[in-house]
mmCIF file of C-alpha atoms (C1' of nucleotides) in Angstrom:
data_model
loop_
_atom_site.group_PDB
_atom_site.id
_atom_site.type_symbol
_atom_site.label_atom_id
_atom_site.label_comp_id
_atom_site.label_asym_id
_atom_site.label_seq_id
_atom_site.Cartn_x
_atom_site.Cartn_y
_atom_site.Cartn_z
ATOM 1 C CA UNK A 1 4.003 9.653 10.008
ATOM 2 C CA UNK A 2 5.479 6.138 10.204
ATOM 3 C CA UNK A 3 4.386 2.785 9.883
ATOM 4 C CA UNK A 4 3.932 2.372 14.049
ATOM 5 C CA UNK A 5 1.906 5.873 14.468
ATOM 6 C CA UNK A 6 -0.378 4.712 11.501
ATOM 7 C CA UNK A 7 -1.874 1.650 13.436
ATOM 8 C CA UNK A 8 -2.692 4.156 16.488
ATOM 9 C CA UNK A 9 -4.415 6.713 14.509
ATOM 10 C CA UNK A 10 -8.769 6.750 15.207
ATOM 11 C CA UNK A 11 -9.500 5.724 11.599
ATOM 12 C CA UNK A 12 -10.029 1.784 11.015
ATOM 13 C CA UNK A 13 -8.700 2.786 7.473
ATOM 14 C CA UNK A 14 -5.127 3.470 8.634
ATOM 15 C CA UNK A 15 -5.051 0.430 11.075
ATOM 16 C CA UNK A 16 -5.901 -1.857 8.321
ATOM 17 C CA UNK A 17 -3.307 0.077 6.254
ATOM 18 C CA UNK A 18 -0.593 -0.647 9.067
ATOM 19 C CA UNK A 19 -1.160 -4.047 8.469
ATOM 20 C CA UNK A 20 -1.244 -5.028 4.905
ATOM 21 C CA UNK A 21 -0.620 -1.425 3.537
ATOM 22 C CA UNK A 22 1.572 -2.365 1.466
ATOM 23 C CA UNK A 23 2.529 -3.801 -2.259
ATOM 24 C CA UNK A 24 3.931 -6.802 -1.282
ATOM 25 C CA UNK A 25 1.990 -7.510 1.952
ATOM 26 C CA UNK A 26 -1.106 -7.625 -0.793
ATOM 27 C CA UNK A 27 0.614 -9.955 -3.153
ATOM 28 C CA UNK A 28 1.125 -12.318 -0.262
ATOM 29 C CA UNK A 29 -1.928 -12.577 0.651
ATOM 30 C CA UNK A 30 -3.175 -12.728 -2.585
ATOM 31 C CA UNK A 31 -1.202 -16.023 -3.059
ATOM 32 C CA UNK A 32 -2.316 -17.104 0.211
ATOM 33 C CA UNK A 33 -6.035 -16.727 -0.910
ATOM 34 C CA UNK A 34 -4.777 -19.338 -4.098
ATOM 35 C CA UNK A 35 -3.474 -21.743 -2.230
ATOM 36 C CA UNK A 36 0.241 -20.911 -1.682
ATOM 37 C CA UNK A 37 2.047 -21.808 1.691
ATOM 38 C CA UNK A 38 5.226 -21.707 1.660
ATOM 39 C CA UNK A 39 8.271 -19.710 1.798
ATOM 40 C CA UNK A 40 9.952 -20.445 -1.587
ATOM 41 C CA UNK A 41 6.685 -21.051 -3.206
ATOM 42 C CA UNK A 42 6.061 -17.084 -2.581
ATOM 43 C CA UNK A 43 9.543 -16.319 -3.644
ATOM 44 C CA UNK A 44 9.313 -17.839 -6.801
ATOM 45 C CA UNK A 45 6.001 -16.324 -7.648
ATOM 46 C CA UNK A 46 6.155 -12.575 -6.563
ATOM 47 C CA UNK A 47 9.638 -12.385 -7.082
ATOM 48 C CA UNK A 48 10.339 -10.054 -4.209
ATOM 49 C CA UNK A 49 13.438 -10.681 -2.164
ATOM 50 C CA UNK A 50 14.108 -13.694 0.762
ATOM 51 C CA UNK A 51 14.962 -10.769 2.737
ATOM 52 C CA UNK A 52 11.702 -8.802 2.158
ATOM 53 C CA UNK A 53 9.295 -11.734 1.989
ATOM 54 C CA UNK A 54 10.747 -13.087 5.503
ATOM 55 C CA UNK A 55 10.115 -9.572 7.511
ATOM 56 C CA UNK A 56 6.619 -9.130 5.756
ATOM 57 C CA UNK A 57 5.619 -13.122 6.606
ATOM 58 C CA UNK A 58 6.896 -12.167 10.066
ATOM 59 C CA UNK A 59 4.634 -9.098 10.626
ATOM 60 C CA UNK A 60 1.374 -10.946 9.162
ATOM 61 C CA UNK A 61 2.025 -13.449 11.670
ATOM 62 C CA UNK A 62 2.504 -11.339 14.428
ATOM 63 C CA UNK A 63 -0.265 -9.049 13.384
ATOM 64 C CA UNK A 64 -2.328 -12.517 13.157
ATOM 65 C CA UNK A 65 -3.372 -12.591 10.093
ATOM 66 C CA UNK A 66 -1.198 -15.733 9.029
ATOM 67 C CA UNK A 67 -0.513 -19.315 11.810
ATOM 68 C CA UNK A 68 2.846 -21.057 11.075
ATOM 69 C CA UNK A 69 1.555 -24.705 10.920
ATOM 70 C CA UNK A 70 4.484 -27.526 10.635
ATOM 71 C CA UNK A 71 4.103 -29.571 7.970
ATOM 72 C CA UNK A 72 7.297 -31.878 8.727
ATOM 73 C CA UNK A 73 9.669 -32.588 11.332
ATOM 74 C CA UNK A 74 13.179 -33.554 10.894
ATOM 75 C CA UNK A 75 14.066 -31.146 9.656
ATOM 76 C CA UNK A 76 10.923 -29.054 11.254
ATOM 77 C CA UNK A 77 9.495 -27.193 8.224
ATOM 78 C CA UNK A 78 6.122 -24.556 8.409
ATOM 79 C CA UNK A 79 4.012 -23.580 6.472
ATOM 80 C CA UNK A 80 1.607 -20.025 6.458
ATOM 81 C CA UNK A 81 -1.444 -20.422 6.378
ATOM 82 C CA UNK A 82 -4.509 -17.661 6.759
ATOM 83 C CA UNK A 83 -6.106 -17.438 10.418
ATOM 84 C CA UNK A 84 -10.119 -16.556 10.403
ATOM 85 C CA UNK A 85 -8.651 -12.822 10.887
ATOM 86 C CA UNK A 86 -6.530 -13.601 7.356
ATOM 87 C CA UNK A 87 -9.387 -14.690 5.600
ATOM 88 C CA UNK A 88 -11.677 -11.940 6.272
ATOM 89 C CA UNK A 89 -9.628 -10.633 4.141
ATOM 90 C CA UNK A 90 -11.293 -11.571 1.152
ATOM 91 C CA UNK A 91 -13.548 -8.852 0.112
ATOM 92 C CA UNK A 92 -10.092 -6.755 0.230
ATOM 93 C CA UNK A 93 -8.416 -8.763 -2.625
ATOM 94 C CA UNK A 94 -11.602 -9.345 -4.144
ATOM 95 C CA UNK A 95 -12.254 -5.666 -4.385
ATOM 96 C CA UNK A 96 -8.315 -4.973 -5.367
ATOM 97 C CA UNK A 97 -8.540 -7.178 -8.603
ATOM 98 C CA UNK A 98 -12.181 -6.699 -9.780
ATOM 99 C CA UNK A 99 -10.819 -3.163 -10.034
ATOM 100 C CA UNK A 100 -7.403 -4.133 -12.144
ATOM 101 C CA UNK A 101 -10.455 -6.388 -14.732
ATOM 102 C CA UNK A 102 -12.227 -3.392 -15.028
ATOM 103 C CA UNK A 103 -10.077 -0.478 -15.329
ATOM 104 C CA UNK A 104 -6.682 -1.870 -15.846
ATOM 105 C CA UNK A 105 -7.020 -4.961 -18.499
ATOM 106 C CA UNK A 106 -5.551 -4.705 -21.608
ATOM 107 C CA UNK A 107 -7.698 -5.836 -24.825
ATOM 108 C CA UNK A 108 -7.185 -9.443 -23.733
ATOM 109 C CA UNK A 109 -9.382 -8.880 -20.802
ATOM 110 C CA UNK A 110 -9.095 -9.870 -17.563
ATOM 111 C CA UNK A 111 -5.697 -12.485 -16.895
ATOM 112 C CA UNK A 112 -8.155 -14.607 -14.768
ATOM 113 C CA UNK A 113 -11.668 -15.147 -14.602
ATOM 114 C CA UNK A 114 -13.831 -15.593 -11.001
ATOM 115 C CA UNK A 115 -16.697 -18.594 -11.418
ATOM 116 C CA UNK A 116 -19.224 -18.608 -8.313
ATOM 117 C CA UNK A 117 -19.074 -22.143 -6.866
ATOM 118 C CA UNK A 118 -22.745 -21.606 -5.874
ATOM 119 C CA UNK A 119 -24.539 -20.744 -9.291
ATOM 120 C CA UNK A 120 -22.131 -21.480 -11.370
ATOM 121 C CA UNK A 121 -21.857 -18.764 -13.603
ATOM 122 C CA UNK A 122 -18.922 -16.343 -14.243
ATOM 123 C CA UNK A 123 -19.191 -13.594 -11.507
ATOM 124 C CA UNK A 124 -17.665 -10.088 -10.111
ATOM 125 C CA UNK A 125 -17.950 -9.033 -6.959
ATOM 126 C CA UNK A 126 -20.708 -6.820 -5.952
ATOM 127 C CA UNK A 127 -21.039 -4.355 -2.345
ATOM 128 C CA UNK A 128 -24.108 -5.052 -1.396
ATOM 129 C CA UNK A 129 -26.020 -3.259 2.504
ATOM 130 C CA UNK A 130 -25.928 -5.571 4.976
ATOM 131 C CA UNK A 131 -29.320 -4.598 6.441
ATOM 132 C CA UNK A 132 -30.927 -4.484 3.188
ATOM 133 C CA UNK A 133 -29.252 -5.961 0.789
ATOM 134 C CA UNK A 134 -29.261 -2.950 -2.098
ATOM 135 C CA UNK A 135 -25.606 -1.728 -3.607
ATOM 136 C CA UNK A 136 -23.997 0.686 -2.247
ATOM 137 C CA UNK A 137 -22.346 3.866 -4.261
ATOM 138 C CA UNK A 138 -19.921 6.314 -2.528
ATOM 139 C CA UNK A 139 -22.893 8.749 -2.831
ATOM 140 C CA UNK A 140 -24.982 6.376 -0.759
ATOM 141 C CA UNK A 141 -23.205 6.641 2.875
ATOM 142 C CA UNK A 142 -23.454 8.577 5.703
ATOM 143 C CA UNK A 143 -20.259 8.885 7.853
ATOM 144 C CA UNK A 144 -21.159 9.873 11.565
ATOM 145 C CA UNK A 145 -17.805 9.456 14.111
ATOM 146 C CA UNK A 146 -18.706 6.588 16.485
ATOM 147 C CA UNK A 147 -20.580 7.161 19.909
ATOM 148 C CA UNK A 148 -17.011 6.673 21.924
ATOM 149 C CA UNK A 149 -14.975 9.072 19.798
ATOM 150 C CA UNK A 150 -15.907 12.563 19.815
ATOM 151 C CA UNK A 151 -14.322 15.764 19.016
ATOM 152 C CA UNK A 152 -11.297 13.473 17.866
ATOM 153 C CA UNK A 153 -12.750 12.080 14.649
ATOM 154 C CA UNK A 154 -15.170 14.911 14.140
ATOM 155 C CA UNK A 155 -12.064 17.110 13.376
ATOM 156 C CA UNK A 156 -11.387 14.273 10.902
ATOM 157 C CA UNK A 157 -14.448 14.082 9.273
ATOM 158 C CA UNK A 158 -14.664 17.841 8.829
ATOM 159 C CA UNK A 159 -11.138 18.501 7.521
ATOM 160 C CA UNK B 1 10.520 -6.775 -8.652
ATOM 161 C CA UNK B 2 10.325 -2.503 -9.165
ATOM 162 C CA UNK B 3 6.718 -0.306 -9.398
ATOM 163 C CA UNK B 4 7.058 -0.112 -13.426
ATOM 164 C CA UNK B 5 7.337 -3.971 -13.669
ATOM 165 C CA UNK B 6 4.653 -4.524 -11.163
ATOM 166 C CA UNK B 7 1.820 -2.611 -13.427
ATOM 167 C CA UNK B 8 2.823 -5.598 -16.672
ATOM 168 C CA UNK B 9 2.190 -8.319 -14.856
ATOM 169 C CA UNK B 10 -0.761 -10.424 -16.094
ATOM 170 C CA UNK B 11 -2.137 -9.641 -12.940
ATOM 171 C CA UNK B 12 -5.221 -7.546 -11.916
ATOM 172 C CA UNK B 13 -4.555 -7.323 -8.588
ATOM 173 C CA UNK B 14 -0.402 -6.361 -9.438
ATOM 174 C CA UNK B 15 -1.677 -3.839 -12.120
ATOM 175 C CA UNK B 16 -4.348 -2.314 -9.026
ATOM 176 C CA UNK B 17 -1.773 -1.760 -6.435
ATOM 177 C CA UNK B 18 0.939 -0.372 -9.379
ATOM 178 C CA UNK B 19 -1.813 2.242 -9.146
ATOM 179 C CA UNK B 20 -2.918 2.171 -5.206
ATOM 180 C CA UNK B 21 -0.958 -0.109 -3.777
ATOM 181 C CA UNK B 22 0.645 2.415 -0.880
ATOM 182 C CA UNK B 23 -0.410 3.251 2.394
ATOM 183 C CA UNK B 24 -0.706 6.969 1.270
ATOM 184 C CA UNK B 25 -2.151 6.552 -1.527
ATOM 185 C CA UNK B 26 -4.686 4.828 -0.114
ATOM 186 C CA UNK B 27 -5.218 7.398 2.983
ATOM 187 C CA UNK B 28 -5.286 10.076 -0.344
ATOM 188 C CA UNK B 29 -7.992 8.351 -1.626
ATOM 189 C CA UNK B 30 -10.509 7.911 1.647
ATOM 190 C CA UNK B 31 -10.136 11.955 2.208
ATOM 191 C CA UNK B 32 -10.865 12.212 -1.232
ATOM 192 C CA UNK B 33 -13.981 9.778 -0.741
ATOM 193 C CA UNK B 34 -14.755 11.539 2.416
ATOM 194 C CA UNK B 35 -14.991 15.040 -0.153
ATOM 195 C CA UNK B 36 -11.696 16.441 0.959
ATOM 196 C CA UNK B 37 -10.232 18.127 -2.578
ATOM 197 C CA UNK B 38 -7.069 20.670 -1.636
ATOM 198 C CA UNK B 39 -3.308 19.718 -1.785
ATOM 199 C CA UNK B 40 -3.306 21.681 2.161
ATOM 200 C CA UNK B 41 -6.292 19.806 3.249
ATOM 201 C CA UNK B 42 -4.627 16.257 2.778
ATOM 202 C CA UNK B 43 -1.061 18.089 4.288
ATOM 203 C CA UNK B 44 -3.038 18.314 7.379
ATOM 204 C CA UNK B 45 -5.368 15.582 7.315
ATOM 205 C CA UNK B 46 -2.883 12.621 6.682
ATOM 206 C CA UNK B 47 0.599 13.742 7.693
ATOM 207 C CA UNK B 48 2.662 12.981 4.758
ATOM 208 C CA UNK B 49 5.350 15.394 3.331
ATOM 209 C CA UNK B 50 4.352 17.844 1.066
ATOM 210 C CA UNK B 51 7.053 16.178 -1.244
ATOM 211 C CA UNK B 52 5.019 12.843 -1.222
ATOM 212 C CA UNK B 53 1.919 14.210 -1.561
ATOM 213 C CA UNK B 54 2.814 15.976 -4.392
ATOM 214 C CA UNK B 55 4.004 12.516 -6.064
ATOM 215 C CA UNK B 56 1.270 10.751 -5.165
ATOM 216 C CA UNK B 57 -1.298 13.153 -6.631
ATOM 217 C CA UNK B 58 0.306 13.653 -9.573
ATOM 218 C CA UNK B 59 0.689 9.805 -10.104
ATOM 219 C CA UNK B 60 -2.826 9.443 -9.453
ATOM 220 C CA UNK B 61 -3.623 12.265 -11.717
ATOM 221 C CA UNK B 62 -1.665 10.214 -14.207
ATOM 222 C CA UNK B 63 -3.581 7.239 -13.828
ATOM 223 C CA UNK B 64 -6.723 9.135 -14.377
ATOM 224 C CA UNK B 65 -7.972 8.362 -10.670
ATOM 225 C CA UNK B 66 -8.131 11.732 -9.685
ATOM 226 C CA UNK B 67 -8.383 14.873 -12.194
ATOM 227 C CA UNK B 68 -6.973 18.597 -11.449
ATOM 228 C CA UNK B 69 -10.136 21.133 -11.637
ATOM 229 C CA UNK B 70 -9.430 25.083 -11.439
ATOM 230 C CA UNK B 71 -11.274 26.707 -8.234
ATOM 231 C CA UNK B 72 -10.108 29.980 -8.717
ATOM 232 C CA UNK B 73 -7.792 31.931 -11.240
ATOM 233 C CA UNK B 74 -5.538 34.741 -10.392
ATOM 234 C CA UNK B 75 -3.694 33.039 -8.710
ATOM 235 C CA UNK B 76 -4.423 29.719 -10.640
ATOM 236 C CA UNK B 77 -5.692 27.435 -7.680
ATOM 237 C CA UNK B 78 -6.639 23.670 -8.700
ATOM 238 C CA UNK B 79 -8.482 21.322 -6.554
ATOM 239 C CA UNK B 80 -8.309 17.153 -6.964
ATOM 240 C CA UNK B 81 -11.628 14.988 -7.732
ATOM 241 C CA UNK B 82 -12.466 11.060 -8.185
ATOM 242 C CA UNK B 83 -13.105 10.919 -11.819
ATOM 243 C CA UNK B 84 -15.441 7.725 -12.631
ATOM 244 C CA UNK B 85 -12.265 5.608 -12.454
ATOM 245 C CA UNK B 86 -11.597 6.998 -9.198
ATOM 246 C CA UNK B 87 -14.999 6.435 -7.851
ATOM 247 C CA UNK B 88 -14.621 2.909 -8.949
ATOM 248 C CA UNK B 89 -12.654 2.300 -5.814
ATOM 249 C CA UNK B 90 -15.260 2.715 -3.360
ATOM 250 C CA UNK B 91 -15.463 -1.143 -2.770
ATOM 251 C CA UNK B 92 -11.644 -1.190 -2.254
ATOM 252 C CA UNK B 93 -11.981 1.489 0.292
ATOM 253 C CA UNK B 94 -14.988 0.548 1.816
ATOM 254 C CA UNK B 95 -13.434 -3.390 2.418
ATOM 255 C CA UNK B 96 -10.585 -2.258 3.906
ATOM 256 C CA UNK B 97 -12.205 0.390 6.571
ATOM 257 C CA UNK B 98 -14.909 -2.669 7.353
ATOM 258 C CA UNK B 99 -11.483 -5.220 8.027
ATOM 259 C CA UNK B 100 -10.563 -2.850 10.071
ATOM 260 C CA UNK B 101 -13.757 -2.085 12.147
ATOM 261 C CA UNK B 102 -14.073 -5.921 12.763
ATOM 262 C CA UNK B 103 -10.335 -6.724 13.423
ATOM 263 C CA UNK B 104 -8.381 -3.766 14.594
ATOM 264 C CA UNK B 105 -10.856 -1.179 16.738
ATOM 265 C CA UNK B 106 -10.052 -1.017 20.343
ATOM 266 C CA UNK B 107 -13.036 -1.670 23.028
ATOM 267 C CA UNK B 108 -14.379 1.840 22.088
ATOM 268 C CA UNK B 109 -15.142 -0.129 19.006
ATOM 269 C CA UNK B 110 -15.792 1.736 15.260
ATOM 270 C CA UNK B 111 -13.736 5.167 15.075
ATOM 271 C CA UNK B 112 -16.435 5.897 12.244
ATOM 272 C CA UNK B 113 -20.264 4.504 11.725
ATOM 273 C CA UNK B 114 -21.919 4.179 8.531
ATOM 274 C CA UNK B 115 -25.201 4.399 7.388
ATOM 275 C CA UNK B 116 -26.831 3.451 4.465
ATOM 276 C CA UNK B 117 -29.105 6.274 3.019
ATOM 277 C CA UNK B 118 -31.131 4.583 1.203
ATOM 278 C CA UNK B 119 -32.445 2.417 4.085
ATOM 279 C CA UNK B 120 -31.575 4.519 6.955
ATOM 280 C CA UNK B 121 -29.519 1.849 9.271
ATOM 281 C CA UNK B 122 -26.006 1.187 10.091
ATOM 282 C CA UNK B 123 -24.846 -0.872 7.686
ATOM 283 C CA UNK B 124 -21.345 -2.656 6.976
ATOM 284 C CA UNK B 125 -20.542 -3.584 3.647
ATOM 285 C CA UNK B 126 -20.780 -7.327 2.109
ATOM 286 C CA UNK B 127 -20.067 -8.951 -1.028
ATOM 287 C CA UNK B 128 -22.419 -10.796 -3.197
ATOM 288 C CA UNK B 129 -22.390 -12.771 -6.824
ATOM 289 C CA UNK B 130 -23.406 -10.676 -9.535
ATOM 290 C CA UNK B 131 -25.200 -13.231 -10.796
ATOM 291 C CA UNK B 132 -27.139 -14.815 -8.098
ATOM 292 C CA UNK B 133 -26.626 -11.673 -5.128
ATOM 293 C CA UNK B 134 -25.836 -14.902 -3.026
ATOM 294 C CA UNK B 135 -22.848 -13.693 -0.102
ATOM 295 C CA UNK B 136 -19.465 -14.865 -1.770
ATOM 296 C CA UNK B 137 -16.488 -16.299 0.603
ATOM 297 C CA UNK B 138 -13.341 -17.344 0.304
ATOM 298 C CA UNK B 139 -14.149 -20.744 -0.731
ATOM 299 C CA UNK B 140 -16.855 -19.934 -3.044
ATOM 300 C CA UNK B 141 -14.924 -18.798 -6.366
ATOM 301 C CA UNK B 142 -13.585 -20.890 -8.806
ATOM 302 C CA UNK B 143 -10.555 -19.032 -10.646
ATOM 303 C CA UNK B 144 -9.343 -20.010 -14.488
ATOM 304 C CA UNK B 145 -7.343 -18.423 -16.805
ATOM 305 C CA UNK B 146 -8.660 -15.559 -18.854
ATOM 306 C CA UNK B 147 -9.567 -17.255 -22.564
ATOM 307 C CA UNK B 148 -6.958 -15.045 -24.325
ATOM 308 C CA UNK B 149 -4.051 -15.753 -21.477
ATOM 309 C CA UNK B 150 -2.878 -19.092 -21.634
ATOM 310 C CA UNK B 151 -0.062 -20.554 -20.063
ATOM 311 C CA UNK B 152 1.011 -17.668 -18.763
ATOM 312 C CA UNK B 153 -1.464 -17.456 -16.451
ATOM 313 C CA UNK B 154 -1.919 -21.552 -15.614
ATOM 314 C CA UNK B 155 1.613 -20.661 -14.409
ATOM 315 C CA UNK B 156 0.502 -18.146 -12.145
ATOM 316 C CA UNK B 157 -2.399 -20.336 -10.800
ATOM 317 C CA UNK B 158 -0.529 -23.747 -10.204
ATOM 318 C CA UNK B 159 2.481 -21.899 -8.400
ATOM 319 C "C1'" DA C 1 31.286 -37.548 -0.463
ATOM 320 C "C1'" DT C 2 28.468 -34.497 -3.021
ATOM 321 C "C1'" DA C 3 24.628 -32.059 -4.307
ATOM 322 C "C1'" DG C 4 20.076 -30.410 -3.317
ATOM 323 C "C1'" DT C 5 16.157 -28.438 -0.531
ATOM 324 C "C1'" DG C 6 13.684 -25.400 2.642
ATOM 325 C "C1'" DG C 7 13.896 -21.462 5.216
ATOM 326 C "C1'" DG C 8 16.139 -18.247 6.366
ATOM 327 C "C1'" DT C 9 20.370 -14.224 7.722
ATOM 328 C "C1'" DT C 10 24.217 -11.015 6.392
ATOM 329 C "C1'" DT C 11 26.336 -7.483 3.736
ATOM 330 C "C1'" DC C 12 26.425 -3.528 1.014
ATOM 331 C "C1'" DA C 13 25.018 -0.369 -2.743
ATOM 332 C "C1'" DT C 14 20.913 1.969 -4.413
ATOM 333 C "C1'" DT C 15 16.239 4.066 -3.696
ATOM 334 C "C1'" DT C 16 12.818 6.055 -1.161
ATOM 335 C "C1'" DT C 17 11.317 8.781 2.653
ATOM 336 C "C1'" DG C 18 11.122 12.360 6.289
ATOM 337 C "C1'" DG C 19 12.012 17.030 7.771
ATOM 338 C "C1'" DA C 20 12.677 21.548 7.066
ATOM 339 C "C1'" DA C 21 13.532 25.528 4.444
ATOM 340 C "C1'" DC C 22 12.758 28.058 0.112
ATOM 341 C "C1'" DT C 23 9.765 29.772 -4.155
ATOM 342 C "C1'" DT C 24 6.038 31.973 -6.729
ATOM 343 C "C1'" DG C 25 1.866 34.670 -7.465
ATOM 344 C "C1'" DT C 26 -1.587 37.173 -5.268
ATOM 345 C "C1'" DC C 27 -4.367 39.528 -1.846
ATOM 346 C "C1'" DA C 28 -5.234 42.172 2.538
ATOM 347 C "C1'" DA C 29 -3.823 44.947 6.559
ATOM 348 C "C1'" DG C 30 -1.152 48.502 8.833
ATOM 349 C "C1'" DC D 1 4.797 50.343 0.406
ATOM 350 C "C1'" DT D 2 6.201 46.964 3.518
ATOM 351 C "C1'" DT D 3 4.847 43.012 5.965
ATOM 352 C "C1'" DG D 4 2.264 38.900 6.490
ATOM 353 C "C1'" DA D 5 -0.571 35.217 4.984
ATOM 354 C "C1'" DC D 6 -2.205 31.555 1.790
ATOM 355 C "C1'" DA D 7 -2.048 27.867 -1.621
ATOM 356 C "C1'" DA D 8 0.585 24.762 -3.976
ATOM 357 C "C1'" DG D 9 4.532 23.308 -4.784
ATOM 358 C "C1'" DT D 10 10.119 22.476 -5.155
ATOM 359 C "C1'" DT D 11 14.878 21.847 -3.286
ATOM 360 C "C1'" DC D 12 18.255 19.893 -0.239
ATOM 361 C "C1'" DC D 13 20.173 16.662 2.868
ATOM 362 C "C1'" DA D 14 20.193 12.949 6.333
ATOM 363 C "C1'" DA D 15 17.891 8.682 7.758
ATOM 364 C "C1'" DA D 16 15.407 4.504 6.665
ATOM 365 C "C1'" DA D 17 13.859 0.886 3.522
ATOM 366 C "C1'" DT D 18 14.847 -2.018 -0.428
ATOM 367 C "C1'" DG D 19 17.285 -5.043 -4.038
ATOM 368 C "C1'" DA D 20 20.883 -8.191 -5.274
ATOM 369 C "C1'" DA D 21 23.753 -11.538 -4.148
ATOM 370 C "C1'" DA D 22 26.258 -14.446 -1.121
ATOM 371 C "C1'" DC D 23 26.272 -17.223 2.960
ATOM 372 C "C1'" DC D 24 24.400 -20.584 6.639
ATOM 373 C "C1'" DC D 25 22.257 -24.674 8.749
ATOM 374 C "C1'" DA D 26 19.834 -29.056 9.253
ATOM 375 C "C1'" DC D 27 18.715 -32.525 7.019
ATOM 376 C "C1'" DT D 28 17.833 -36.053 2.671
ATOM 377 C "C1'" DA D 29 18.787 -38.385 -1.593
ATOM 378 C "C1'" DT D 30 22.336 -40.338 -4.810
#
DNA sequence: ATAGTGGGTTTCATTTTGGAACTTGTCAAG
DNA sequence: CTTGACAAGTTCCAAAATGAAACCCACTAT
């Protein structure tokens, strides 16, 4: 399967993944979420090449999920900068690094630590219901294919 | 920037996706979420070589995501399973299927519902504080270095 | 006139992937 | 006892993606 066939495929998991499926794709937008903008500012700090960064900045705009906004003119320069679609992101990266702090820190701990703006205190992330608010475990879902798929994502669900 | 360097960065997010951080990978890890165990079963399921698959699992077997359990002997048969660390990446997998139900289904909407068992309703995933189970955006974190980083991580931050 | 900056594109060698066939151990059917 | 099937890989080769480094263009500052 390539990268085009993955974004057609009946699973929201693959579409996403046809996205931002991909190491570097995730490392831009976890710059984006700090503040970063622009095109040598990501070069510097990822240390991927012009050549990569350029294509992947191309699809995320494309796929809007980053606006080219110009910040000058004469000579016109842009910058990226995340659309609503780009920051629903969020819960993505968040997800992505509270991971790394728990299972992948070495015995200095975690290389940055997350402060909640609202209360103040040093936080992780928790995945919460939306209808009733109580964490949810993988044990704690159902998976049913939705009413306007059928037989094609039941053969999915079933292996 | 190559995979081996990727996992040393001081980085949570670059040590997570040294680990995850590729589209099959990632599609390995939803079947395995979904309870799908057998090197054939993810042949099928996902489309990926049998030469890929094979890497991946044994990377993720190396990373202690996934452990191989005998099913049978004679001929020795071993199945894959989310060990603890493995389960740990519900939220990551969870986040990414809910980005895509929101931002890339078609007008048949969800491929896949979900429903929370403990309350009974379909539910979509959201992340709260820790501290005060208050709904955490974008703009709600604060993010310092870890105590025991130091300038090598204000680097990181400032860009 | 010269050097620097921002945002790329081109070129080419090296890696990674995709596709398909081959292997190994075992059982079951004809 | 020969053939076929199954599970879980491995091997081989061609095609695609990536990494490194150089080049380009429109300006600005010195």
């Amino acid at each position: 399967m390539r990268w085009e066939e993955l974004g057609e495929q009946p699973c929201s998991m693959s579409r996403t993944l046809a996205v931002v499926g991909d190491r570097w794709t995730l490392l831009i937008l976890r710059d984006c979420f700090l503040g970063v903008r622009r095109f040598d500012a990501f070069e510097r700090r990822i240390g991927l090449t012009r050549h990569l960064l350029a294509d992947r900045l191309k699809k995320l705009v494309e796929h809007g999920v980053l606006v080219k906004v110009p910040y000058q003119q004469r000579p016109l320069r842009e910058e990226y900068r995340l659309t609503e679609k780009g920051l629903a992101l969020h819960p993505v990266i968040l997800s992505l690094v509270s991971w790394g702090d728990a299972w992948m820190a070495d015995e200095r701990g975690a290389p940055i630590e997350h402060y909640h703006k609202g209360c103040g205190q040093r936080m992780k992330p928790v995945m919460v219901c939306s209808e009733c608010a109580e964490p949810v475990g993988p044990r704690d879902i159902d998976v049913r294919p939705g009413a306007a798929f059928g037989e094609e994502v039941e053969k999915l669900l079933a292996g």
